[in-house]
Amino acid sequence: MDKTQIADILDEVGTLLELKGENPFKSRAFHNAARVLAGVTEDLKILVENGEIRKIKGIGESTAKIISDLVTTGKSPDHESLRKFFPPGIFDMMKIQGMGPKKVAFLYKKMKISSIEDLEKAAKAGKLEKLEGFGKKTEENILLGIEQVRKHSSKFHINVAETAAQSIFDVIKSHKGIIRAELAGSLRRRKETIGDIDIVVSAKKKDVKEIMKLFTSHKSVERITGEGETKASVVLNVGINCDLRVVDDSEFPFALNYFTGSKEHNVHIRSLARENGWTLNEYGFAVIDSGEKERKSKKVVICKTEEDIYKAVGLDYVEPELREDLGEVDAAQSGKLPKLVTYNDIRGTFHCHTNYSDGHNTLSEMAAGAQKLGWEYLGIADHSKVAAYANGLSEERVKKQQKEIDALNDKFKNFKLFKGTEVDILTNGDLDFNDKTLASFDYVVASVHSNFKLNESDMTKRIMKALKNKYVTILGHLTGRLLLERDGYPLNQTEIINAAADLGKIIEINAHPMRLDLDWRMVKYAINKGVMIAINPDSHVVSGLTDVQYGVGIARKGWCEKKDILNTKTVKQVEEYLKK
Ligand code: DGT
Ligand code: CA
Ligand code: CA
Ligand code: ZN
């Protein structure tokens, strides 16, 4: 456990004591110790072993005990027993402006309010204003505060983060002093949601100041939250934080690797470095000097690229999307990493809407958009009749649309519109079209759009029944989740995926940045079972077609190769595949 983590725990202990209503001196001692610890330069482990931890000014008996426990065992019984007094949501509540430990503890004891959601409910119902020490104004401020916390501390959809990042990144990149530049962090790893943006660049010393200035004065910067010699942090106007780190070019691969993460992946790589007698951090490898003597003779490798770093610790290059410490290190050790699918492998896509249902563009506009992207085909899948909210198609309108598609296909050269449908899975698992209509499509995407409130067993049965329908080709957005808004419905995903594998059904990665559903962790499971994956933008407008790129990111996070993805097939291959 490192110093910052220990300091965080000391801070938390201080806060927990405040919540418990202990003597303020006591809690202040912990907050103070946390600050002191941040300034300690010696190795904590050595200080603890030599019994010198108490000698640090500001570290008393009880803080020393916690530090020793954490350093030696990674756990502190004192901290853990304190934690049991309060649910974790309590800490989120304290992020709200004006909600100190006193108020939070009071609300928890008096009204069992233990999360931001509880608090919001109580405030909206006007339950707080009647309490002692609260009032109408406090209640309003709490609601405002909740909004702020959500805007600034919550995660962001990847498209929002990427658009914001790209705009400021393009400007920095164009500075003549930049040698190398990359977006790092979760954005580079293509996570489904993004906390903050991390930019790493290398430059000559003399240019650093100007680059920092360029960053902090960018038009999208709302507020500067930190400005040092090599690091600056800002809040962008969409509410997302953005960190810039400028390093010497010799450090660039190390900084890029470190700030790409994930933290768990970094820890694993660092342990491999250690086995070689090196330490590894954002600046480079260094020889462990307190280690055994023979290790000292080891030379530190110079690394010009990330590939070199991986090579130095005996690994094949690990693509950023895989860096989650979920088996990629072992695979890289034994030459078993997948050759990931790329955006360039994509030849078309399947689940798109037009103005026949709730899309904004016509069939020919969508087709033109797909051709402009260099695609060879586009699959249309408008909603079925029960989806009244989405102007779902009746059987008659299906026929009309199919005629129009035929007419367009007659005119196209080297391009094809596939006739599909996104048919609703009704509550009992039946589909919203009869077999005759279903048979008229090239493929059928089946999705749940209603009655999310079933229990896990009923929801699993419902989707299973639809899956077994012989006309169903693709399962649409399997869990129904809306990222940062709504969890997926309860569902036994493994059971469904196993059945899809047995029945030879395709499962979609819905590439809409609000969904990214199937989740990448389950994508990996699905392809291991042999399930074919389709990457579908669920696009309702021409510009939405490019959302396929986010789906490709998720496919890559799910270890997909070209062969696992339906969209990499040619028109002919798709036709043959669908015939099976
Ligand atoms: P996010 O921003 O929450 O979506 O996720 P990340 O992965 O971008 O995390 P962030 O921005 O906090 O940090 C960027 C990377 O820096 C992270 O992926 C790994 C590295 N990093 C940050 N803190 C630590 C740490 O305490 N230990 C290690 N080993 N790496 C860290
Ligand atoms: Ca980040
Ligand atoms: Ca960051
Ligand atoms: Zn849908």
Coordinates of C-alpha atoms and ligand atoms in Angstrom, one line a residue:
M1 CA 0.0 0.0 0.0
D2 CA 1.5 3.3 -1.0
K3 CA 1.7 6.6 0.9
T4 CA -1.2 8.3 -0.8
Q5 CA -3.5 5.4 -0.1
I6 CA -2.5 5.4 3.5
A7 CA -3.0 9.1 3.7
D8 CA -6.5 8.7 2.3
I9 CA -7.4 6.1 4.9
L10 CA -6.2 8.4 7.7
D11 CA -8.4 11.1 6.3
E12 CA -11.3 8.8 6.2
V13 CA -10.7 7.7 9.8
G14 CA -10.7 11.4 10.8
T15 CA -14.0 11.8 9.0
L16 CA -15.5 8.7 10.5
L17 CA -14.6 9.9 14.0
E18 CA -16.3 13.2 13.2
L19 CA -19.4 11.4 12.0
K20 CA -19.4 9.4 15.2
G21 CA -19.3 12.6 17.1
E22 CA -16.0 12.0 18.8
N23 CA -13.8 14.7 20.2
P24 CA -12.9 17.1 17.4
F25 CA -9.2 17.1 18.5
K26 CA -9.1 13.4 17.9
S27 CA -10.4 13.6 14.3
R28 CA -8.2 16.6 13.5
A29 CA -5.2 14.6 14.6
F30 CA -5.9 12.1 11.8
H31 CA -6.5 14.7 9.1
N32 CA -3.3 16.4 10.2
A33 CA -1.4 13.1 10.1
A34 CA -2.6 12.5 6.5
R35 CA -1.2 15.8 5.5
V36 CA 2.1 15.2 7.3
L37 CA 2.4 11.8 5.6
A38 CA 2.2 13.4 2.2
G39 CA 5.4 15.3 2.9
V40 CA 7.4 12.3 4.2
T41 CA 10.2 11.4 1.8
E42 CA 11.6 8.3 3.5
D43 CA 10.3 4.8 2.7
L44 CA 7.4 4.2 5.2
K45 CA 8.2 0.5 5.3
I46 CA 11.7 1.1 6.6
L47 CA 10.5 3.7 9.1
V48 CA 7.9 1.2 10.4
E49 CA 10.5 -1.6 10.6
N50 CA 12.9 0.6 12.5
G51 CA 10.2 1.8 14.9
E52 CA 10.9 5.4 13.7
I53 CA 7.4 6.3 12.6
R54 CA 6.5 8.0 15.9
K55 CA 9.5 10.3 15.5
I56 CA 7.7 12.1 12.6
K57 CA 6.2 15.3 13.9
G58 CA 2.4 15.0 13.8
I59 CA 2.2 11.2 14.0
G60 CA 0.8 10.2 17.3
E61 CA 0.3 6.8 18.9
S62 CA -3.0 5.9 17.3
T63 CA -2.1 7.2 13.8
A64 CA 1.2 5.3 14.0
K65 CA -0.6 2.1 14.8
I66 CA -2.9 2.5 11.7
I67 CA 0.1 3.3 9.5
S68 CA 2.1 0.3 10.8
D69 CA -0.9 -2.0 10.2
L70 CA -1.4 -0.7 6.7
V71 CA 2.2 -0.9 5.8
T72 CA 2.7 -4.4 7.1
T73 CA -0.6 -6.1 6.3
G74 CA -2.5 -3.8 4.0
K75 CA -5.3 -3.6 6.5
S76 CA -6.2 -1.7 9.6
P77 CA -8.6 -3.2 12.2
D78 CA -9.2 0.2 13.7
H79 CA -10.2 1.6 10.3
E80 CA -12.4 -1.4 9.4
S81 CA -14.3 -1.4 12.7
L82 CA -15.0 2.3 12.3
R83 CA -16.3 1.7 8.8
K84 CA -18.9 -0.7 10.0
F85 CA -20.7 2.2 11.7
F86 CA -21.7 3.8 8.5
P87 CA -22.8 2.7 5.0
P88 CA -20.5 3.8 2.1
G89 CA -23.1 6.2 0.6
I90 CA -22.4 8.5 3.6
F91 CA -19.2 9.6 2.0
D92 CA -20.9 10.6 -1.2
M93 CA -23.3 12.8 0.8
M94 CA -20.4 14.7 2.2
K95 CA -19.3 15.8 -1.3
I96 CA -22.4 18.0 -1.4
Q97 CA -21.7 21.6 -0.6
G98 CA -22.8 22.5 2.9
M99 CA -23.2 18.9 4.0
G100 CA -20.6 18.4 6.7
P101 CA -20.1 15.4 8.9
K102 CA -22.5 16.8 11.6
K103 CA -25.4 17.2 9.2
V104 CA -24.8 13.9 7.5
A105 CA -24.5 12.0 10.8
F106 CA -27.7 13.7 12.0
L107 CA -29.7 12.7 8.9
Y108 CA -28.4 9.2 9.1
K109 CA -29.3 8.7 12.7
K110 CA -32.6 10.5 12.6
M111 CA -34.0 9.5 9.2
K112 CA -31.8 6.6 8.0
I113 CA -30.6 8.7 5.0
S114 CA -27.5 7.0 3.8
S115 CA -27.0 7.9 0.1
I116 CA -27.4 10.9 -2.2
E117 CA -30.4 9.2 -3.7
D118 CA -32.1 9.0 -0.2
L119 CA -31.2 12.6 0.4
E120 CA -32.7 13.8 -2.8
K121 CA -35.9 11.9 -2.2
A122 CA -36.3 13.4 1.3
A123 CA -35.5 16.9 0.0
K124 CA -37.9 16.7 -2.9
A125 CA -40.6 15.5 -0.5
G126 CA -40.0 18.5 1.7
K127 CA -39.0 16.3 4.6
L128 CA -35.8 18.2 5.5
E129 CA -37.2 21.7 6.0
K130 CA -39.0 20.6 9.1
L131 CA -35.9 19.3 10.8
E132 CA -34.0 21.3 13.4
G133 CA -31.1 23.2 11.9
F134 CA -32.5 22.8 8.4
G135 CA -35.1 24.9 6.6
K136 CA -36.6 25.6 3.2
K137 CA -33.4 27.3 2.0
T138 CA -31.1 24.5 3.2
E139 CA -33.3 22.0 1.4
E140 CA -33.1 24.0 -1.9
N141 CA -29.3 24.3 -1.5
I142 CA -29.0 20.6 -0.9
L143 CA -30.9 19.9 -4.2
L144 CA -28.7 22.3 -6.0
G145 CA -25.6 20.8 -4.4
I146 CA -26.7 17.3 -5.6
E147 CA -27.0 18.6 -9.1
Q148 CA -23.5 20.0 -9.0
V149 CA -22.0 16.8 -7.5
R150 CA -23.6 14.9 -10.3
K151 CA -22.4 17.3 -13.0
H152 CA -18.8 17.4 -11.8
S153 CA -18.0 14.1 -10.1
S154 CA -20.0 11.7 -12.2
K155 CA -18.6 9.8 -15.1
F156 CA -19.2 10.8 -18.7
H157 CA -20.4 9.0 -21.8
I158 CA -17.4 8.2 -24.0
N159 CA -18.6 10.4 -26.9
V160 CA -18.9 13.4 -24.7
A161 CA -15.4 12.8 -23.2
E162 CA -13.9 12.1 -26.6
T163 CA -15.3 15.2 -28.3
A164 CA -14.2 17.4 -25.5
A165 CA -10.7 15.8 -25.5
Q166 CA -10.2 15.9 -29.2
S167 CA -10.9 19.7 -29.4
I168 CA -8.2 20.6 -26.8
F169 CA -5.9 17.8 -27.9
D170 CA -5.8 19.0 -31.5
V171 CA -4.7 22.5 -30.4
I172 CA -1.9 21.2 -28.2
K173 CA -0.7 18.7 -30.7
S174 CA -0.3 21.4 -33.3
H175 CA 2.2 23.3 -31.2
K176 CA 5.6 23.2 -32.9
G177 CA 7.4 22.2 -29.7
I178 CA 5.4 18.9 -29.3
I179 CA 7.5 15.8 -30.0
R180 CA 4.9 13.1 -29.2
A181 CA 1.4 13.4 -27.9
E182 CA -1.3 10.9 -27.0
L183 CA -4.7 10.7 -25.2
A184 CA -4.2 8.3 -22.3
G185 CA -6.3 7.0 -19.4
S186 CA -9.7 5.3 -19.7
L187 CA -10.3 7.1 -23.0
R188 CA -7.3 5.3 -24.6
R189 CA -8.5 2.0 -23.1
R190 CA -12.0 2.7 -24.6
K191 CA -13.8 2.2 -21.3
E192 CA -17.6 2.4 -21.5
T193 CA -17.7 5.6 -19.4
I194 CA -14.9 8.1 -18.7
G195 CA -14.0 9.8 -15.4
D196 CA -11.5 12.3 -16.6
I197 CA -9.3 13.0 -19.7
D198 CA -5.6 12.4 -19.5
I199 CA -3.2 13.9 -22.0
V200 CA 0.5 13.0 -22.2
V201 CA 2.9 14.9 -24.4
S202 CA 6.7 15.2 -24.7
A203 CA 8.5 18.4 -25.5
K204 CA 11.8 20.2 -25.1
K205 CA 12.2 22.0 -21.8
K206 CA 12.1 25.5 -23.4
D207 CA 8.7 24.9 -24.9
V208 CA 6.9 23.5 -21.8
K209 CA 5.7 26.8 -20.5
E210 CA 4.1 27.8 -23.8
I211 CA 2.4 24.4 -24.2
M212 CA 1.0 24.7 -20.6
K213 CA -0.4 28.1 -21.5
L214 CA -1.9 26.9 -24.7
F215 CA -3.7 24.2 -22.7
T216 CA -5.0 26.3 -19.8
S217 CA -6.1 29.1 -22.1
H218 CA -8.0 26.9 -24.5
K219 CA -11.5 28.1 -25.3
S220 CA -13.2 25.0 -23.8
V221 CA -11.5 25.5 -20.4
E222 CA -14.0 26.7 -17.7
R223 CA -11.6 26.7 -14.7
I224 CA -8.0 25.9 -14.0
T225 CA -7.7 23.6 -11.0
G226 CA -3.9 23.0 -10.9
E227 CA -0.9 24.4 -12.6
G228 CA 2.6 23.0 -12.0
E229 CA 5.8 22.8 -13.9
T230 CA 4.9 19.6 -15.8
K231 CA 1.3 19.1 -15.0
A232 CA -1.8 21.2 -15.4
S233 CA -5.5 20.3 -14.6
V234 CA -8.6 22.1 -15.8
V235 CA -12.3 21.6 -15.9
L236 CA -13.7 21.8 -19.4
N237 CA -17.1 23.4 -20.1
V238 CA -18.9 20.1 -20.4
G239 CA -18.0 19.5 -16.7
I240 CA -15.2 17.0 -17.3
N241 CA -11.7 17.3 -15.8
C242 CA -8.7 17.2 -18.0
D243 CA -5.1 16.6 -17.0
L244 CA -2.1 17.4 -19.1
R245 CA 1.4 16.1 -18.4
V246 CA 4.4 17.3 -20.3
V247 CA 7.5 15.1 -20.0
D248 CA 10.9 14.8 -21.6
D249 CA 10.8 12.7 -24.7
S250 CA 13.0 10.0 -23.1
E251 CA 10.3 9.5 -20.5
F252 CA 7.4 9.6 -22.9
P253 CA 6.7 5.9 -23.3
F254 CA 6.8 5.4 -19.5
A255 CA 4.5 8.3 -18.8
L256 CA 2.1 7.2 -21.5
N257 CA 2.1 3.7 -20.2
Y258 CA 1.6 4.8 -16.6
F259 CA -1.2 7.2 -17.4
T260 CA -3.0 4.8 -19.7
G261 CA -3.5 2.4 -16.9
S262 CA -5.4 0.7 -15.8
K263 CA -4.0 0.9 -12.3
E264 CA -4.5 -2.8 -11.9
H265 CA -2.6 -3.5 -15.1
N266 CA 0.2 -1.1 -14.0
V267 CA 0.6 -2.9 -10.7
H268 CA 0.9 -6.2 -12.5
I269 CA 3.6 -4.9 -14.9
R270 CA 5.4 -3.3 -12.1
S271 CA 5.6 -6.7 -10.3
L272 CA 7.2 -8.2 -13.4
A273 CA 9.7 -5.4 -13.4
R274 CA 10.5 -6.1 -9.8
E275 CA 11.2 -9.8 -10.7
N276 CA 13.9 -8.4 -13.0
G277 CA 15.3 -6.3 -10.2
W278 CA 13.8 -3.0 -11.4
T279 CA 11.4 -0.5 -10.2
L280 CA 9.0 0.9 -12.8
N281 CA 7.2 4.2 -12.6
E282 CA 6.1 7.0 -14.9
Y283 CA 9.7 8.1 -15.5
G284 CA 11.4 4.8 -16.4
F285 CA 12.9 1.7 -15.0
A286 CA 15.5 1.9 -12.2
V287 CA 17.6 -0.7 -10.6
I288 CA 16.4 -1.7 -7.1
D289 CA 19.4 -0.6 -4.9
S290 CA 18.3 -2.1 -1.7
G291 CA 17.8 -5.5 -3.3
E292 CA 20.1 -8.5 -3.3
K293 CA 23.6 -7.8 -4.7
E294 CA 23.4 -9.8 -7.9
R295 CA 20.4 -7.7 -8.9
K296 CA 22.6 -4.6 -8.9
S297 CA 24.4 -5.8 -11.9
K298 CA 21.3 -5.8 -14.0
K299 CA 21.3 -3.0 -16.6
V300 CA 18.3 -0.8 -17.1
V301 CA 16.9 -1.0 -20.6
I302 CA 16.4 2.1 -22.6
C303 CA 12.8 2.2 -24.0
K304 CA 11.9 4.3 -26.9
T305 CA 8.3 3.0 -27.2
E306 CA 5.7 1.2 -25.1
E307 CA 6.5 -1.9 -27.2
D308 CA 10.1 -1.7 -25.7
I309 CA 8.7 -1.5 -22.2
Y310 CA 6.6 -4.6 -22.6
K311 CA 9.5 -6.4 -24.3
A312 CA 11.8 -5.5 -21.4
V313 CA 9.6 -7.4 -19.0
G314 CA 9.2 -10.3 -21.4
L315 CA 5.8 -9.5 -22.8
D316 CA 4.3 -9.0 -26.3
Y317 CA 2.8 -5.6 -26.8
V318 CA -0.5 -5.3 -25.0
E319 CA -3.1 -3.1 -26.8
P320 CA -4.5 -0.3 -24.5
E321 CA -8.0 -1.8 -24.6
L322 CA -6.8 -5.0 -23.0
R323 CA -5.0 -3.4 -20.1
E324 CA -7.5 -4.2 -17.4
D325 CA -5.5 -7.0 -15.7
L326 CA -8.0 -9.6 -16.8
G327 CA -5.6 -12.2 -18.2
E328 CA -3.8 -10.0 -20.8
V329 CA -0.5 -10.2 -19.0
D330 CA -0.4 -14.0 -18.9
A331 CA -1.5 -14.1 -22.5
A332 CA 1.3 -11.6 -23.5
Q333 CA 3.8 -13.8 -21.7
S334 CA 2.9 -16.9 -23.7
G335 CA 2.3 -15.3 -27.1
K336 CA -1.4 -15.8 -26.8
L337 CA -2.8 -12.3 -27.2
P338 CA -5.6 -11.9 -29.7
K339 CA -5.0 -10.0 -32.9
L340 CA -7.7 -7.4 -32.2
V341 CA -10.3 -6.4 -34.8
T342 CA -9.9 -2.8 -36.0
Y343 CA -12.2 -0.1 -37.3
N344 CA -10.7 -0.6 -40.8
D345 CA -12.0 -4.2 -40.8
I346 CA -15.6 -3.0 -40.7
R347 CA -17.5 -3.2 -44.0
G348 CA -21.0 -2.3 -42.9
T349 CA -23.4 -2.5 -40.0
F350 CA -26.9 -3.8 -39.2
H351 CA -29.2 -2.2 -36.7
C352 CA -30.2 1.3 -38.0
H353 CA -33.4 3.2 -38.0
T354 CA -35.0 5.5 -40.7
N355 CA -37.9 7.9 -40.8
Y356 CA -40.2 4.9 -41.4
S357 CA -40.1 4.5 -37.6
D358 CA -38.3 7.0 -35.2
G359 CA -35.2 7.8 -37.3
H360 CA -34.6 11.2 -38.8
N361 CA -33.3 10.3 -42.2
T362 CA -34.7 8.5 -45.3
L363 CA -33.5 5.1 -46.5
S364 CA -31.5 6.7 -49.3
E365 CA -29.9 9.2 -47.0
M366 CA -28.8 6.5 -44.6
A367 CA -27.5 4.4 -47.5
A368 CA -25.5 7.5 -48.8
G369 CA -24.1 8.0 -45.3
A370 CA -22.9 4.4 -45.2
Q371 CA -21.3 4.7 -48.6
K372 CA -19.5 7.8 -47.6
L373 CA -17.9 5.9 -44.8
G374 CA -16.7 3.4 -47.4
W375 CA -19.0 0.6 -46.3
E376 CA -20.3 -2.0 -48.6
Y377 CA -23.7 -2.5 -47.0
L378 CA -26.1 -1.2 -44.4
G379 CA -28.8 -3.1 -42.5
I380 CA -32.0 -1.3 -41.8
A381 CA -33.9 -2.5 -38.7
D382 CA -36.9 -0.2 -37.9
H383 CA -39.2 -0.8 -35.0
S384 CA -42.1 -3.2 -35.0
K385 CA -45.8 -2.4 -34.7
V386 CA -46.2 -2.5 -30.9
A387 CA -43.6 0.2 -30.5
A388 CA -46.2 3.0 -31.0
Y389 CA -43.9 5.5 -29.2
A390 CA -41.4 4.9 -32.0
N391 CA -43.8 4.9 -34.9
G392 CA -43.3 1.1 -35.3
L393 CA -44.1 -0.4 -38.7
S394 CA -47.3 -2.3 -39.4
E395 CA -47.1 -5.3 -41.8
E396 CA -48.2 -3.1 -44.6
R397 CA -45.5 -0.5 -44.0
V398 CA -43.0 -3.3 -43.8
K399 CA -43.9 -4.3 -47.3
K400 CA -43.7 -0.8 -48.5
Q401 CA -40.3 -0.3 -47.0
Q402 CA -39.0 -3.6 -48.5
K403 CA -40.2 -2.5 -51.9
E404 CA -38.3 0.7 -51.6
I405 CA -35.2 -1.1 -50.5
D406 CA -35.4 -3.4 -53.5
A407 CA -35.7 -0.4 -55.8
L408 CA -32.7 1.3 -54.2
N409 CA -30.7 -1.9 -54.4
D410 CA -31.4 -2.1 -58.1
K411 CA -29.7 1.3 -58.5
F412 CA -26.7 0.8 -56.3
K413 CA -23.4 -0.4 -57.6
N414 CA -21.2 -2.2 -55.0
F415 CA -23.5 -1.4 -52.2
K416 CA -26.5 -3.2 -50.6
L417 CA -29.2 -2.4 -48.1
F418 CA -30.2 -5.4 -46.0
K419 CA -33.8 -5.7 -45.0
G420 CA -34.1 -6.2 -41.3
T421 CA -36.3 -5.4 -38.4
E422 CA -35.9 -4.6 -34.7
V423 CA -38.8 -6.6 -33.5
D424 CA -40.0 -6.2 -29.9
I425 CA -39.8 -9.1 -27.5
L426 CA -43.2 -9.0 -25.8
T427 CA -43.6 -9.7 -22.1
N428 CA -44.4 -13.3 -22.6
G429 CA -41.4 -13.8 -25.0
D430 CA -43.4 -13.8 -28.2
L431 CA -42.3 -11.6 -31.0
D432 CA -44.3 -8.6 -32.3
F433 CA -44.6 -10.0 -35.9
N434 CA -46.0 -13.3 -37.1
D435 CA -43.7 -15.8 -38.8
K436 CA -44.8 -14.8 -42.3
T437 CA -43.7 -11.3 -41.8
L438 CA -40.5 -12.3 -39.9
A439 CA -39.6 -14.6 -42.8
S440 CA -39.7 -11.6 -45.2
F441 CA -36.6 -10.0 -43.7
D442 CA -32.9 -10.8 -44.4
Y443 CA -32.4 -10.8 -40.6
V444 CA -34.3 -10.1 -37.4
V445 CA -32.9 -8.2 -34.4
A446 CA -35.0 -9.0 -31.3
S447 CA -35.0 -6.5 -28.4
V448 CA -36.8 -5.8 -25.2
H449 CA -38.3 -2.2 -25.0
S450 CA -41.0 -2.6 -22.4
N451 CA -41.8 -4.1 -19.1
F452 CA -38.3 -3.9 -17.6
K453 CA -39.6 -4.8 -14.1
L454 CA -39.7 -8.6 -14.5
N455 CA -37.6 -10.6 -12.0
E456 CA -34.4 -12.3 -13.2
S457 CA -36.0 -15.6 -13.8
D458 CA -38.9 -14.3 -15.8
M459 CA -36.7 -11.9 -17.8
T460 CA -34.3 -14.7 -18.7
K461 CA -37.2 -17.0 -19.7
R462 CA -38.7 -14.1 -21.8
I463 CA -35.5 -13.5 -23.8
M464 CA -34.8 -17.2 -24.0
K465 CA -38.1 -17.9 -25.7
A466 CA -37.5 -15.1 -28.2
L467 CA -34.0 -16.5 -28.9
K468 CA -35.4 -19.9 -29.7
N469 CA -37.7 -18.4 -32.4
K470 CA -36.1 -19.7 -35.6
Y471 CA -36.5 -16.3 -37.3
V472 CA -34.4 -14.4 -34.7
T473 CA -30.9 -13.7 -36.0
I474 CA -29.5 -11.1 -33.6
L475 CA -30.2 -10.3 -30.0
G476 CA -30.4 -6.5 -29.6
H477 CA -29.0 -4.5 -26.6
L478 CA -29.1 -7.6 -24.3
T479 CA -29.3 -5.9 -20.9
G480 CA -31.3 -2.8 -21.7
R481 CA -28.9 -0.7 -19.7
L482 CA -28.5 3.1 -20.2
L483 CA -25.1 4.1 -19.0
L484 CA -25.0 6.5 -16.2
E485 CA -28.9 6.5 -16.1
R486 CA -30.3 3.0 -15.7
D487 CA -28.9 -0.4 -14.9
G488 CA -29.8 -3.3 -17.1
Y489 CA -32.8 -5.4 -16.1
P490 CA -32.0 -8.4 -14.0
L491 CA -31.0 -11.2 -16.3
N492 CA -29.0 -14.4 -16.4
Q493 CA -26.6 -13.3 -19.2
T494 CA -24.5 -16.4 -19.1
E495 CA -27.5 -18.6 -19.6
I496 CA -28.6 -16.6 -22.6
I497 CA -25.1 -16.5 -24.1
N498 CA -24.7 -20.2 -23.7
A499 CA -28.0 -20.7 -25.5
A500 CA -27.1 -18.3 -28.3
A501 CA -23.9 -20.3 -28.8
D502 CA -25.9 -23.6 -29.0
L503 CA -28.5 -22.1 -31.4
G504 CA -25.9 -20.2 -33.6
K505 CA -27.5 -16.8 -32.9
I506 CA -25.6 -13.5 -33.1
I507 CA -25.5 -11.1 -30.2
E508 CA -25.1 -7.4 -30.9
I509 CA -22.7 -4.9 -29.3
N510 CA -25.0 -2.0 -29.4
A511 CA -22.5 0.8 -30.2
H512 CA -24.6 3.7 -29.1
P513 CA -22.5 5.5 -26.4
M514 CA -25.4 5.4 -24.0
R515 CA -25.6 1.6 -24.2
L516 CA -22.4 -0.2 -25.2
D517 CA -24.4 -3.3 -24.5
L518 CA -23.3 -6.3 -24.5
D519 CA -20.9 -5.2 -21.9
W520 CA -17.3 -5.9 -22.9
R521 CA -16.7 -8.3 -20.0
M522 CA -19.5 -10.5 -21.4
V523 CA -18.3 -10.1 -25.0
K524 CA -15.2 -12.0 -24.0
Y525 CA -17.3 -14.7 -22.5
A526 CA -19.5 -14.8 -25.6
I527 CA -16.8 -15.2 -28.2
N528 CA -15.1 -17.9 -26.0
K529 CA -18.3 -19.8 -26.4
G530 CA -18.2 -19.2 -30.1
V531 CA -20.9 -16.6 -30.4
M532 CA -20.8 -14.3 -33.5
I533 CA -20.9 -10.6 -32.6
A534 CA -22.5 -7.8 -34.7
I535 CA -21.5 -4.2 -34.0
N536 CA -24.6 -2.1 -34.4
P537 CA -24.9 1.7 -34.0
D538 CA -28.6 1.6 -33.4
S539 CA -28.4 4.9 -35.3
H540 CA -31.4 7.1 -35.8
V541 CA -29.6 9.6 -38.0
V542 CA -26.8 9.5 -40.6
S543 CA -24.2 11.0 -38.2
G544 CA -24.9 8.2 -35.7
L545 CA -23.4 5.6 -38.1
T546 CA -19.9 6.5 -36.8
D547 CA -20.9 5.3 -33.3
V548 CA -19.7 2.0 -34.7
Q549 CA -16.2 3.1 -33.6
Y550 CA -17.3 2.9 -29.9
G551 CA -18.6 -0.5 -30.6
V552 CA -15.2 -1.5 -32.1
G553 CA -13.6 -0.2 -28.9
I554 CA -15.9 -2.5 -26.8
A555 CA -15.2 -5.4 -29.1
R556 CA -11.5 -4.9 -28.7
K557 CA -11.9 -4.7 -24.9
G558 CA -13.8 -8.0 -25.3
W559 CA -10.7 -9.6 -27.0
C560 CA -12.5 -9.9 -30.4
E561 CA -10.6 -10.7 -33.5
K562 CA -11.8 -10.0 -37.1
K563 CA -13.3 -13.5 -37.3
D564 CA -15.6 -12.8 -34.3
I565 CA -17.3 -9.8 -35.9
L566 CA -20.1 -10.2 -38.5
N567 CA -19.4 -6.7 -39.8
T568 CA -16.0 -7.7 -41.1
K569 CA -17.6 -10.0 -43.7
T570 CA -18.2 -9.0 -47.3
V571 CA -21.7 -8.7 -48.6
K572 CA -21.5 -12.2 -50.1
Q573 CA -20.2 -13.7 -46.9
V574 CA -22.9 -11.9 -44.9
E575 CA -25.6 -13.3 -47.3
E576 CA -24.1 -16.8 -46.9
Y577 CA -23.9 -16.5 -43.1
L578 CA -27.5 -15.3 -42.8
K579 CA -28.7 -18.2 -45.0
K580 CA -27.5 -20.8 -42.5
Ligands
DGT1 P1 -11.2 7.4 -15.2 O1 -10.5 8.7 -15.4 O2 -11.7 7.2 -13.9 O3 -12.1 7.0 -16.3 O4 -10.1 6.2 -15.3 P2 -8.5 6.3 -15.6 O5 -8.0 4.9 -15.8 O6 -8.2 7.3 -16.7 O7 -7.9 6.8 -14.2 P3 -7.2 8.2 -13.8 O8 -7.5 9.3 -14.7 O9 -7.4 8.3 -12.4 O10 -5.6 7.8 -13.9 C1 -5.0 7.6 -15.2 C2 -4.1 6.4 -15.1 O11 -3.0 6.8 -14.2 C3 -4.7 5.2 -14.4 O12 -5.4 4.4 -15.4 C4 -3.5 4.5 -13.9 C5 -2.6 5.6 -13.5 N1 -2.7 5.8 -12.1 C6 -3.4 6.8 -11.4 N2 -3.3 6.6 -10.1 C7 -2.5 5.5 -9.9 C8 -2.0 4.8 -8.7 O13 -2.3 5.2 -7.6 N3 -1.2 3.8 -9.0 C9 -0.9 3.3 -10.2 N4 -0.2 2.2 -10.4 N5 -1.4 3.9 -11.3 C10 -2.1 5.0 -11.2
CA2 CA -8.8 9.4 -16.7
CA3 CA -6.7 11.7 -14.5
ZN4 ZN -33.7 -0.8 -29.6

